[in-house]
XYZ file of C-alpha atoms in Angstrom:
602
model
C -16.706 -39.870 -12.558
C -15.563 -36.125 -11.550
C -13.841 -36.320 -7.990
C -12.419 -34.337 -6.023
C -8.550 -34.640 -5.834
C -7.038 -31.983 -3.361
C -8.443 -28.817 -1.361
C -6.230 -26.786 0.655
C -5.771 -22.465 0.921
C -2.825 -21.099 0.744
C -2.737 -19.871 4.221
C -4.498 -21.600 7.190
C -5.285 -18.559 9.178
C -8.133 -16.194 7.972
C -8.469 -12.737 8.734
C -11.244 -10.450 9.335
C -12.570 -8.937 5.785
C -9.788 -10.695 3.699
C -11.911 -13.293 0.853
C -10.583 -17.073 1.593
C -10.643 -19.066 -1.713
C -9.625 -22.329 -1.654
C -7.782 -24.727 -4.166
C -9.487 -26.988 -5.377
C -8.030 -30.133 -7.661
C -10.568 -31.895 -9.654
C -9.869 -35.247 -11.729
C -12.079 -36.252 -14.570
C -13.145 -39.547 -16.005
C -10.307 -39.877 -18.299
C -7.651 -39.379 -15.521
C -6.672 -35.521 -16.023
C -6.747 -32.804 -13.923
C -8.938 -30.028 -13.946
C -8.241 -27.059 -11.754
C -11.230 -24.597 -12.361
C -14.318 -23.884 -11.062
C -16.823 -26.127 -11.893
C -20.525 -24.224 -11.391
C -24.063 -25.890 -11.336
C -24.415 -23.161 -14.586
C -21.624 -24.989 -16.169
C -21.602 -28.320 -15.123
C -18.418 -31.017 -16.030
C -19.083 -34.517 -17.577
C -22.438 -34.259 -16.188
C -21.525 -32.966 -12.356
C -20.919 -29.794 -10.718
C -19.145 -28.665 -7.392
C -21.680 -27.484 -4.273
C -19.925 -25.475 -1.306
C -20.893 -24.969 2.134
C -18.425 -22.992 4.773
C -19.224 -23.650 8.512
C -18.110 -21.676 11.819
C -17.463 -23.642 14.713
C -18.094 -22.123 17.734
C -16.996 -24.206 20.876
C -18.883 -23.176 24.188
C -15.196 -22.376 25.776
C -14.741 -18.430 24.856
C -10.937 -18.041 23.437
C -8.952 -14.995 23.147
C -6.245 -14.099 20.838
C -3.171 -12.120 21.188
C -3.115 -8.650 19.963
C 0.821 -9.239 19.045
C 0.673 -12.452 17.459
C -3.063 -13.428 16.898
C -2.573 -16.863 16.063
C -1.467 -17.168 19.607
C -4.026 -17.715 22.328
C -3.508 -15.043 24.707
C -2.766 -15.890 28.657
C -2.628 -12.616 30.320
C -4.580 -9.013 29.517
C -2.923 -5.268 30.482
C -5.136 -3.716 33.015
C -4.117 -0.365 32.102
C -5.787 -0.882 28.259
C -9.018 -2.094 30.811
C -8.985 1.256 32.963
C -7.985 3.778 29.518
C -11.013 2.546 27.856
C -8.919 1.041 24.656
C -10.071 -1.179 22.606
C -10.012 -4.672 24.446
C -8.821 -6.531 21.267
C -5.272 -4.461 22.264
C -4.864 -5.563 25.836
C -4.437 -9.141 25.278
C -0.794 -10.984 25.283
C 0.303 -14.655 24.882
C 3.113 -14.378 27.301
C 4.801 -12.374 29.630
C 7.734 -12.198 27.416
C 5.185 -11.166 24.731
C 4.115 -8.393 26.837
C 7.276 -6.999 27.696
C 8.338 -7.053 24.424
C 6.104 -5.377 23.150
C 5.912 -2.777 25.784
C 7.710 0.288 24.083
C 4.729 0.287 21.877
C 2.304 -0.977 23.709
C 3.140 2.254 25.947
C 2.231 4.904 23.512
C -1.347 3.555 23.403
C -1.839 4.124 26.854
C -0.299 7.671 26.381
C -2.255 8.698 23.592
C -5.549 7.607 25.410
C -4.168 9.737 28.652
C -3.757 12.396 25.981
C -7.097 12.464 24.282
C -8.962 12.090 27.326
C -7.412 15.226 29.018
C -7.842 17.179 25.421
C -10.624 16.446 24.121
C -12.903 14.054 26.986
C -12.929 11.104 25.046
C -10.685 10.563 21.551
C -10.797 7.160 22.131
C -12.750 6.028 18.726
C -10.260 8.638 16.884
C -6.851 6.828 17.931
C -7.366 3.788 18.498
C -10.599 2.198 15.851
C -8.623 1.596 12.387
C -9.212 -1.786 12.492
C -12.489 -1.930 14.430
C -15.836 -1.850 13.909
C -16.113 1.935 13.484
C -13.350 1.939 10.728
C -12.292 5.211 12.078
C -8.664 5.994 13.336
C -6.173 9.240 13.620
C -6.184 9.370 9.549
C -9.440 7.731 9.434
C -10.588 5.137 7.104
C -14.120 4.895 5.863
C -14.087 0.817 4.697
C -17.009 -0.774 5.932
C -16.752 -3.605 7.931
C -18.240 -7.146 8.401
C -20.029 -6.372 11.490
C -21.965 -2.703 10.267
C -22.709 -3.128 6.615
C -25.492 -5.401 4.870
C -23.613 -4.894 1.902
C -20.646 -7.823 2.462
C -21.398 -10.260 0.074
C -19.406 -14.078 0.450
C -18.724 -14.798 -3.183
C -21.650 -14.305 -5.153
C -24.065 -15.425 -2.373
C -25.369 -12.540 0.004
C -25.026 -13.659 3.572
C -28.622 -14.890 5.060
C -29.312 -16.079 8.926
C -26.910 -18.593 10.029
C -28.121 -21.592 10.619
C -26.929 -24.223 13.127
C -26.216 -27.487 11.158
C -24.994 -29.667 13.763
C -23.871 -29.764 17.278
C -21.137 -32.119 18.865
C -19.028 -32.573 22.318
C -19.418 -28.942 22.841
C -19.310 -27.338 19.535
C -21.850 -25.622 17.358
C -21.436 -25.735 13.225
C -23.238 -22.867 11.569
C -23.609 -22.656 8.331
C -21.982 -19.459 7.276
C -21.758 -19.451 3.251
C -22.669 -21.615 0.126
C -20.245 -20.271 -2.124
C -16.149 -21.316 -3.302
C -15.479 -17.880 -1.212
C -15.728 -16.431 2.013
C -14.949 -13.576 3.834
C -14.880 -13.820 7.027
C -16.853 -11.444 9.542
C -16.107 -10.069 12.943
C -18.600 -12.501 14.113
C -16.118 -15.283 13.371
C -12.902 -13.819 15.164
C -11.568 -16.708 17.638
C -13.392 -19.328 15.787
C -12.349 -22.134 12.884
C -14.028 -22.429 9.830
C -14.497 -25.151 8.314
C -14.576 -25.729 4.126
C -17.109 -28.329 2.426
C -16.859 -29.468 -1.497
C -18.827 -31.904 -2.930
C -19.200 -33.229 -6.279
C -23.195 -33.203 -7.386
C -24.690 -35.028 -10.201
C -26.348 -32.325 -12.496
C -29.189 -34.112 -13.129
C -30.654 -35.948 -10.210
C -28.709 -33.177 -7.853
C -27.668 -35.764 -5.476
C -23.827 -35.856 -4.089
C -21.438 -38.109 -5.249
C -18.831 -39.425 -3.000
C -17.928 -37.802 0.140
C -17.119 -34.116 1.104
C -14.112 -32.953 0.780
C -13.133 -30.394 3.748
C -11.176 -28.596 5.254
C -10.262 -26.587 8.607
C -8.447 -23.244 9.384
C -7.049 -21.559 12.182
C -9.313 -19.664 14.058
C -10.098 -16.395 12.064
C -8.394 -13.270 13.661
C -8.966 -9.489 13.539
C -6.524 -7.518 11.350
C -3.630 -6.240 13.673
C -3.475 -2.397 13.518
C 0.118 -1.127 13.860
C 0.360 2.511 15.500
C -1.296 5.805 13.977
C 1.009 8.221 12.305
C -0.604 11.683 12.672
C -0.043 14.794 10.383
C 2.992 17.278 11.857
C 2.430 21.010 10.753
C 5.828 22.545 9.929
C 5.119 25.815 9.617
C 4.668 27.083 13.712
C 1.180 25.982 13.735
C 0.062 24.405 16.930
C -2.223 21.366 15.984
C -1.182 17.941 15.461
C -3.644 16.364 12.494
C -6.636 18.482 13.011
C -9.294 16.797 10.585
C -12.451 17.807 9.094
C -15.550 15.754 9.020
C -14.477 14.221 5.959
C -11.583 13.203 7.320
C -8.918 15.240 5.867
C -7.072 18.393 6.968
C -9.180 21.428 7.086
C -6.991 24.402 6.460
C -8.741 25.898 3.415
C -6.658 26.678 0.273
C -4.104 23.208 1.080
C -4.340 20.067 -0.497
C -2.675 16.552 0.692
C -0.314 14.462 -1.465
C 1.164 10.606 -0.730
C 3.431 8.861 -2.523
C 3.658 4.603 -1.625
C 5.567 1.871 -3.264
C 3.180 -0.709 -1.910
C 5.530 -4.049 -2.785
C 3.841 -5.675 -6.391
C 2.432 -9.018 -5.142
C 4.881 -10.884 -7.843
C 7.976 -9.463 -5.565
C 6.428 -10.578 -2.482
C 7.462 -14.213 -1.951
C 8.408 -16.059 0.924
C 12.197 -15.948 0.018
C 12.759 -12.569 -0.358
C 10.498 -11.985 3.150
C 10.910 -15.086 5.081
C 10.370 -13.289 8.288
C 7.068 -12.148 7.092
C 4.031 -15.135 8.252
C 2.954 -16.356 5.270
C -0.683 -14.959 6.268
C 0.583 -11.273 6.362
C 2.349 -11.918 3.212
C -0.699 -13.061 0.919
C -1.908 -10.615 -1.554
C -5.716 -11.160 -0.348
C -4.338 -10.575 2.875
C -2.232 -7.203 1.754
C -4.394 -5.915 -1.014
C -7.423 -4.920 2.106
C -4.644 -3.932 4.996
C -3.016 -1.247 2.108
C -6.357 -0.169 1.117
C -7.214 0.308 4.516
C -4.064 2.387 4.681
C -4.130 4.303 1.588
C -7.964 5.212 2.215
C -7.004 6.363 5.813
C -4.585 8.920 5.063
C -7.253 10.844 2.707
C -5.022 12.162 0.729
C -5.802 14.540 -2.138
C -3.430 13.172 -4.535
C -2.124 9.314 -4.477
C 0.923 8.413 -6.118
C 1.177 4.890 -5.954
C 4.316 2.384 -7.156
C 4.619 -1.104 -7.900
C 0.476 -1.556 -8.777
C 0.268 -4.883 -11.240
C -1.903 -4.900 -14.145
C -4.657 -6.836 -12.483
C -4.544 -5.430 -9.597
C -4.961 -2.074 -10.737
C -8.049 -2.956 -13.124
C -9.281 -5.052 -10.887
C -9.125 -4.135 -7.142
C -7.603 -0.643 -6.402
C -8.804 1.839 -9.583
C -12.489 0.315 -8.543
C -12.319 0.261 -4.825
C -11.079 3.813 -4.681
C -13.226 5.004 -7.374
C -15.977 3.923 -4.450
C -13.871 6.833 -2.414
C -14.304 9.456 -4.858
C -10.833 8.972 -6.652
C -10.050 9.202 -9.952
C -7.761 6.542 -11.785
C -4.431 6.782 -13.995
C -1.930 4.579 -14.694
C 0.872 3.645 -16.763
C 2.338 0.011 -17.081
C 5.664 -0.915 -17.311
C 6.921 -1.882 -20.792
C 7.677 -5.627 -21.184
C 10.810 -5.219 -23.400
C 12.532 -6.938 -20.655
C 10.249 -8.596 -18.310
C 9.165 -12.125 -19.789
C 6.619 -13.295 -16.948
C 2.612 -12.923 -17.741
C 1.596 -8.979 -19.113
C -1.025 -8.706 -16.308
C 1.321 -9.372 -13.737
C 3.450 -6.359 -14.909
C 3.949 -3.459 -12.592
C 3.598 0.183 -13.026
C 2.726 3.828 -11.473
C -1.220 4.930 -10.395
C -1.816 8.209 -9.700
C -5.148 8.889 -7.927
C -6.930 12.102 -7.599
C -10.237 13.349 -5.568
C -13.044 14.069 -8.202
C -14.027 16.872 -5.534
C -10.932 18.408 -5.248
C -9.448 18.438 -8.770
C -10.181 17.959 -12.175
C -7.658 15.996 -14.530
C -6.628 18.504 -17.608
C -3.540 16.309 -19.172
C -1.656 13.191 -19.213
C 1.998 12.384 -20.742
C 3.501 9.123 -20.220
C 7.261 8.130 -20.096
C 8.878 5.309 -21.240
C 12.627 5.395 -20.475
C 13.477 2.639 -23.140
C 11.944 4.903 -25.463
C 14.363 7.442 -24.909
C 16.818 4.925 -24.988
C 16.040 3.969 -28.685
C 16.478 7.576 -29.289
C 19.553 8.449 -27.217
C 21.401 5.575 -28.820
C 20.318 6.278 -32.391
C 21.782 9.635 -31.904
C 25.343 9.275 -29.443
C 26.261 4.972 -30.206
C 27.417 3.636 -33.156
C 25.315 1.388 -34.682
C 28.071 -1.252 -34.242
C 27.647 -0.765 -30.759
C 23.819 0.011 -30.176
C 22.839 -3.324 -29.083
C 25.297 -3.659 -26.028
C 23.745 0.272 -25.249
C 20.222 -1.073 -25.497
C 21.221 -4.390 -23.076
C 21.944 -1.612 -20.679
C 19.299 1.129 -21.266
C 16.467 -0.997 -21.140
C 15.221 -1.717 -17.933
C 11.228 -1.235 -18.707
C 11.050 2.094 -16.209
C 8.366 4.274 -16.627
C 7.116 7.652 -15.429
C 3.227 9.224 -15.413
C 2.836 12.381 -15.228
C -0.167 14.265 -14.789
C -1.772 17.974 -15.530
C -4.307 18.790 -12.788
C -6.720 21.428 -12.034
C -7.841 22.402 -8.507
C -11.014 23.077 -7.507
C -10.799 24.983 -4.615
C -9.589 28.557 -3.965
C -6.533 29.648 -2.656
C -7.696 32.119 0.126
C -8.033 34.543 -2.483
C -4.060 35.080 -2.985
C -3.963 34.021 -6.454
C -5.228 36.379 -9.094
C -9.147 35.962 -9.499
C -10.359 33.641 -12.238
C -7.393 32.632 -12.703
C -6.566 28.577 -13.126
C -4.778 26.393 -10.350
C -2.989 24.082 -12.563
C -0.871 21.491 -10.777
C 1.776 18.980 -12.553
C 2.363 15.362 -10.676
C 4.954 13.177 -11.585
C 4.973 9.579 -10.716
C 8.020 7.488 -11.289
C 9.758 4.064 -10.339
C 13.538 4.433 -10.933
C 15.392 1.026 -12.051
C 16.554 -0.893 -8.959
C 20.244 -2.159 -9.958
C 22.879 -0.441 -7.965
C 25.440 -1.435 -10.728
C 23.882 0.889 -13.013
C 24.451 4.332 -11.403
C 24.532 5.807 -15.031
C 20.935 4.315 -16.010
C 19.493 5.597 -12.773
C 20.712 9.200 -13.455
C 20.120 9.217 -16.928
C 16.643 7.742 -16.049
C 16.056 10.775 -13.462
C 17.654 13.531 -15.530
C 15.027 12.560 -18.835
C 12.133 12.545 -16.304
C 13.437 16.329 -15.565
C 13.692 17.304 -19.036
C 10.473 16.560 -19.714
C 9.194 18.730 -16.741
C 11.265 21.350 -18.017
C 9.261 21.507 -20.939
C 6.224 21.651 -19.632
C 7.214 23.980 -17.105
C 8.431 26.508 -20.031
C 4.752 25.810 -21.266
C 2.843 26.967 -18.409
C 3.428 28.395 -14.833
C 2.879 25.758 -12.810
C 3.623 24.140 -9.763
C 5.184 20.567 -9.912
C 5.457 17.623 -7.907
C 8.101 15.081 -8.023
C 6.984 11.957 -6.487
C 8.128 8.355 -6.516
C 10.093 5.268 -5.767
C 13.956 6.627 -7.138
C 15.770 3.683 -5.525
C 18.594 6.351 -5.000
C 20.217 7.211 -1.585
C 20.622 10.547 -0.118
C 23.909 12.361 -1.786
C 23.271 9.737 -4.383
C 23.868 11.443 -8.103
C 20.153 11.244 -8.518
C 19.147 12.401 -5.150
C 21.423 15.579 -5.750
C 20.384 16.258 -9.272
C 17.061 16.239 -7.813
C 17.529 17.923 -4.263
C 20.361 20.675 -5.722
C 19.766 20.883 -9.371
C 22.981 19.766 -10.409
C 25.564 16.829 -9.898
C 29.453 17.984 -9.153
C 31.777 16.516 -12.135
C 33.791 15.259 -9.382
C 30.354 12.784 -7.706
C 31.667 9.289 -7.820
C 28.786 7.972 -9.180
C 29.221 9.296 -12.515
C 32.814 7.804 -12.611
C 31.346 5.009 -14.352
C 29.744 5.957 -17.244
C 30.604 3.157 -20.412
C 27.954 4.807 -22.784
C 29.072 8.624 -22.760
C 25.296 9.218 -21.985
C 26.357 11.784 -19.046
C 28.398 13.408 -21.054
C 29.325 16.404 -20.906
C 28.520 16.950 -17.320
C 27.150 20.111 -17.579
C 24.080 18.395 -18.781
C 23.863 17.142 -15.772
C 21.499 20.041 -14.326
C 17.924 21.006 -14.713
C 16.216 24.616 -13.319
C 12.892 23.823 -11.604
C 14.273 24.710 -8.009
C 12.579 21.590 -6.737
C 13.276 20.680 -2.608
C 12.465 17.624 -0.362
C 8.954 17.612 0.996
C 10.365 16.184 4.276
C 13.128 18.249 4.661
C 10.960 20.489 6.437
C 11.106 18.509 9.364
C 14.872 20.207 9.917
C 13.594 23.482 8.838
C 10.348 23.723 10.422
C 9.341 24.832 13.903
C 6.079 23.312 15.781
C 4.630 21.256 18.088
C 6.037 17.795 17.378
C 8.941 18.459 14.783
C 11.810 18.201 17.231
C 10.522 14.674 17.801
C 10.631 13.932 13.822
C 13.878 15.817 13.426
C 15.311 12.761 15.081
C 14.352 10.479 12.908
C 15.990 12.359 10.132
C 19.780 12.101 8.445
C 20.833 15.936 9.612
C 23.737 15.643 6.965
C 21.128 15.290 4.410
C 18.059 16.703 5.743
C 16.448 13.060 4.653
C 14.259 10.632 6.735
C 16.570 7.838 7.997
C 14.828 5.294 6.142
C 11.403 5.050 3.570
C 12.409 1.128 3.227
C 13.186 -1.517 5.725
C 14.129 -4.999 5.407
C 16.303 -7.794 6.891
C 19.063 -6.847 4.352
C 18.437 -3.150 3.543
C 17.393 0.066 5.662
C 17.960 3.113 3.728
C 15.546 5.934 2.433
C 14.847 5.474 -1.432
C 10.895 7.449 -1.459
C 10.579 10.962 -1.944
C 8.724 14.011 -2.720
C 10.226 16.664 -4.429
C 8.034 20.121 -5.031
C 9.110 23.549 -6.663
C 9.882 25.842 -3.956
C 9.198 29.201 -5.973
C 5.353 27.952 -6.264
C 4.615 25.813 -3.024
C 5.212 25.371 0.594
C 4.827 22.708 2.250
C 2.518 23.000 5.651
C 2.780 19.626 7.133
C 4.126 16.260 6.979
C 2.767 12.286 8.106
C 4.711 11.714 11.054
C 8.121 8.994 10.148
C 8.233 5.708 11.296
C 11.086 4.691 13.618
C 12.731 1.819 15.404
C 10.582 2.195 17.943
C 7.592 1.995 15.622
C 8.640 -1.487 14.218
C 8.320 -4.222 16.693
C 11.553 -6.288 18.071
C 13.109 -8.335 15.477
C 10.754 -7.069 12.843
C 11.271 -5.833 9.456
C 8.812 -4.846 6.681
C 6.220 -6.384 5.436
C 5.044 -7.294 8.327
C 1.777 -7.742 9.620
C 0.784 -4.358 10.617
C 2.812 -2.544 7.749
C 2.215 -4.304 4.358
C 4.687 -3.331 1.947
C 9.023 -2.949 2.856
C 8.435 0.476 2.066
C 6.789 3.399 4.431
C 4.007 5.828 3.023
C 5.153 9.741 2.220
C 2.642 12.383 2.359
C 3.148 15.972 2.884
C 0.097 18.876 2.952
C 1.034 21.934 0.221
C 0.228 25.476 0.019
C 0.235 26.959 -3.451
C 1.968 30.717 -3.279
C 0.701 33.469 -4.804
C 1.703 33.606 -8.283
C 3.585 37.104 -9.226
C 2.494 39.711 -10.731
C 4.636 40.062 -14.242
């Protein structure tokens, strides 16, 4: 007889609009295990598998804290009470909690001061991300549990709950009939509960007993601080938004750039400070999309995107946002694992705002066939290869914009646009692969460049440090002879250094925050490296802090008219690193607003 062997999830405490789908461990007649699904449409020696999923709502009200919601909390700030913000935010598990916390917790109260005095009341503008409006500073448009019909549990639409049992004070409702579940808003503070159930197929009557389980009680998303748009250029508006959400100075057009952690990187060594709950991809994949969605960007350059996930989660859910999909895998020369768990860059543009004209893909250990067939001897091409090919990629993209240019450029004309997208290899013993790697993704530019007058953009994941060889080949448009990080070069591929240069005048998106002059740009200069004129950090773990993100752009054909604010200490919580449960990748997101100059006359 089928039975039921083992149930559990992978992590005990759900979260508002994240899909729960439990394990489930079958063993068969003849003694093996079976770990699939087992349907009534596709029954197993005769049986199939029924669900149920139950909330359990106890008659005692409970309230969570907004710093760590699987804590109850014990105390709530009467100052979040008389600002009107969200009530979710005012709750605390401890005094220590609250005090903690407070250097944040602070600029909540400021901001609502702010609004209020500004505007009358902003408070559904700064503080909703996560709640039921779905709205924030960079808003986000993902419906939630509690507004939309359209939330579906598995394959079963949801239908009235009904109340299945009740018992020393608690109520079970019946809350889905399907493996899945996503749970709502009307579940935060409560446990679910998990039924399985082995059913004969053809009388339809159980078998055994249920197999079940019990979570935590299901908790709202924590929202970590907005991060609003700083003009650069003397204007005096912080992130003024249109209706649709996304800056409305006409003629301008947003780009971000996000290495968004692959899930196949993100285990529980490498971020054992992370809860395991904050860590899970079902968990992450909804918080980044919530965050990517948010910023509205224009143009979404994206790192680190498996296979799957790509195909299957973020090319559909942002096609629902009126984005159009690219991407290019990495190759799998080196990488042995499973091909759909294989990372790679996405680059996502509005269908509104520009039309896609050209794509060329770039596959370093391509070039590294071809550099070695034509500088190593063949005696020596295989030790060359061990160290070319890392399985890097770039994607770059030809794009046409839609939308006028305040009549500066000549009339009828084409806006073309080139975006590159690029994840530089991550070994800091290979200086010389990294540069080389950077200096063919320039090359190729160049070409197109000498093609067509266009403006570029240089965006990516370079795993380089400011006054790195790459950054400065980048950044300056040439690196010295005398840089130290070409000292090691054991192929002769950097050779002679005068090759070491490219002409496409490109500059640092955020090193406008030193140049520029507006409200709010001191603030950011301060969280910038004034040797460099880079942000102090783009990535931030236990072992590393360091910048590694940028955008680059060609500074004969754009300017850049604001930035998305930088994160700070201040901005991560004591004792926290990334991920973490606000911020779900170890790196931060880059986006910059761009002006395209006139072009000149010839």
């Amino acid at each position: 007889m089928l039975s039921v062997l083992r149930v559990h999830l992978p992590s005990d405490i759900p979260i508002v609009g994240c899909e729960l789908t439990p394990y489930v461990l079958l063993r068969r007649p003849d003694k093996t295990l079976y770990p699939e699904d087992v349907p009534e449409s596709s029954p197993l020696d005769g049986h199939f598998l029924r669900y149920k999923w139950y909330r359990i709502q106890s008659d005692k009200k409970v309230t969570v804290c907004s710093i760590h919601p699987s804590e109850q909390a014990t105390l709530q700030c009467l100052g979040c009470v008389k600002a009107k913000i969200p009530v979710a935010k005012s709750y605390h598990c401890s005094p220590k909690c609250f005090s903690d916390a407070w250097q944040h917790h602070r600029v909540l109260h400021d901001r609502a001061a702010s609004a209020v005095n500004e505007n009358g009341n902003e408070e559904e503008e700064l503080f909703g991300r996560f709640n039921s409006t779905g709205s924030g500073v960079i808003n986000s448009t993902l419906p939630t549990s509690a507004s939309s019909a359209s939330l579906t549990n598995g394959s079963t639409p949801l239908y009235p709950a009904t109340v299945t049992q009740r018992n020393g004070g608690e109520t079970w409702f019946e809350v889905g009939r399907s493996k899945t579940y996503t749970p709502s808003a009307d579940d935060i503070g409560h446990v679910l509960k998990f039924e399985c159930v082995v059913v004969d197929a053809d009388t339809k009557q159980t078998v055994g007993h249920p197999s079940t389980l019990l979570t935590s009680r299901v908790i709202l998303a924590p929202s970590p601080p907005p991060r609003r748009l700083i003009p650069v250029n003397g204007a005096d508006v912080i992130g003024h938004l249109d209706a649709d959400g996304r800056i409305s100075s006409s003629g301008t057009f947003t780009v971000l750039s996000y290495n968004i952690l692959a899930d196949a990187y993100a285990t529980s060594e490498s971020y054992a400070y992370c809860p395991s709950w904050a860590l899970s991809w079902a968990y992450r994949r909804q918080n980044l999309l919530r965050e990517i969605v948010g910023y509205r960007a224009d143009i979404v350059c994206l790192q680190e995107v498996q296979n799957d996930h790509f195909e299957e989660f973020f090319a559909p859910e942002l096609d629902k946002h009126g984005y159009q999909a690219l991407y290019k895998r990495k190759t799998n020369e080196v990488y042995t694992g499973n091909p759909n768990t294989i990372d790679g860059c996405a680059t996502f543009f509005r269908r509104d705002r520009f039309s896609h004209v050209k794509k060329y893909e770039v596959e370093f250990n391509k070039a590294a066939q071809s550099l070695t067939e034509a500088l190593v001897p063949s005696a020596q091409r295989k030790t060359a290869l061990n160290r070319l090919v890392k399985d890097n990629v770039a994607l770059i993209v030809v794009l046409e914009a839609k939308f006028s240019n305040q009549g500066a450029d000549t009339p009828g004309k084409r806006q073309l646009l080139c975006v590159a997208n690029t994840h530089v290899n991550v070994h800091q013993d290979l200086k010389d692969v990294k540069l080389w790697q950077v200096l063919t993704l320039l090359k190729g530019l160049e070409k197109i460049a000498a093609s067509a007058d266009i403006p570029m953009l240089v965006c990516g994941d370079f795993n380089s440090l400011p006054g790195s060889a790459p950054h400065a080949l980048l950044a300056g448009g040439k690196v010295e002879p005398t840089h130290p990080d070409i000292v090691v070069d054991p192929l002769g591929i950097l050779r002679p250094h005068s090759k070491l240069a490219h002409q496409l005048l490109l500059v640092s998106a955020y090193s406008s925050f030193v140049r520029g002059v507006g409200l709010g740009v001191d603030q950011q200069r301060r969280k910038m490296d004034p040797l460099i004129n880079e942000p102090l950090f783009t990535n931030c773990t236990r072992d590393f802090i360091g910048t590694l993100d940028y955008i680059f752009y060609t500074a004969d054909s754009l300017t850049v008219e604001s930035l998305l604010e930088l994160l700070d200490e201040e901005s991560l919580r004591k004792d926290t690193a990334l991920p973490s449960p606000e911020w779900s990748s170890d790196h931060i997101a880059l986006l910059a607003e761009f002006r395209c100059k006139p072009r000149q006359r010839r």
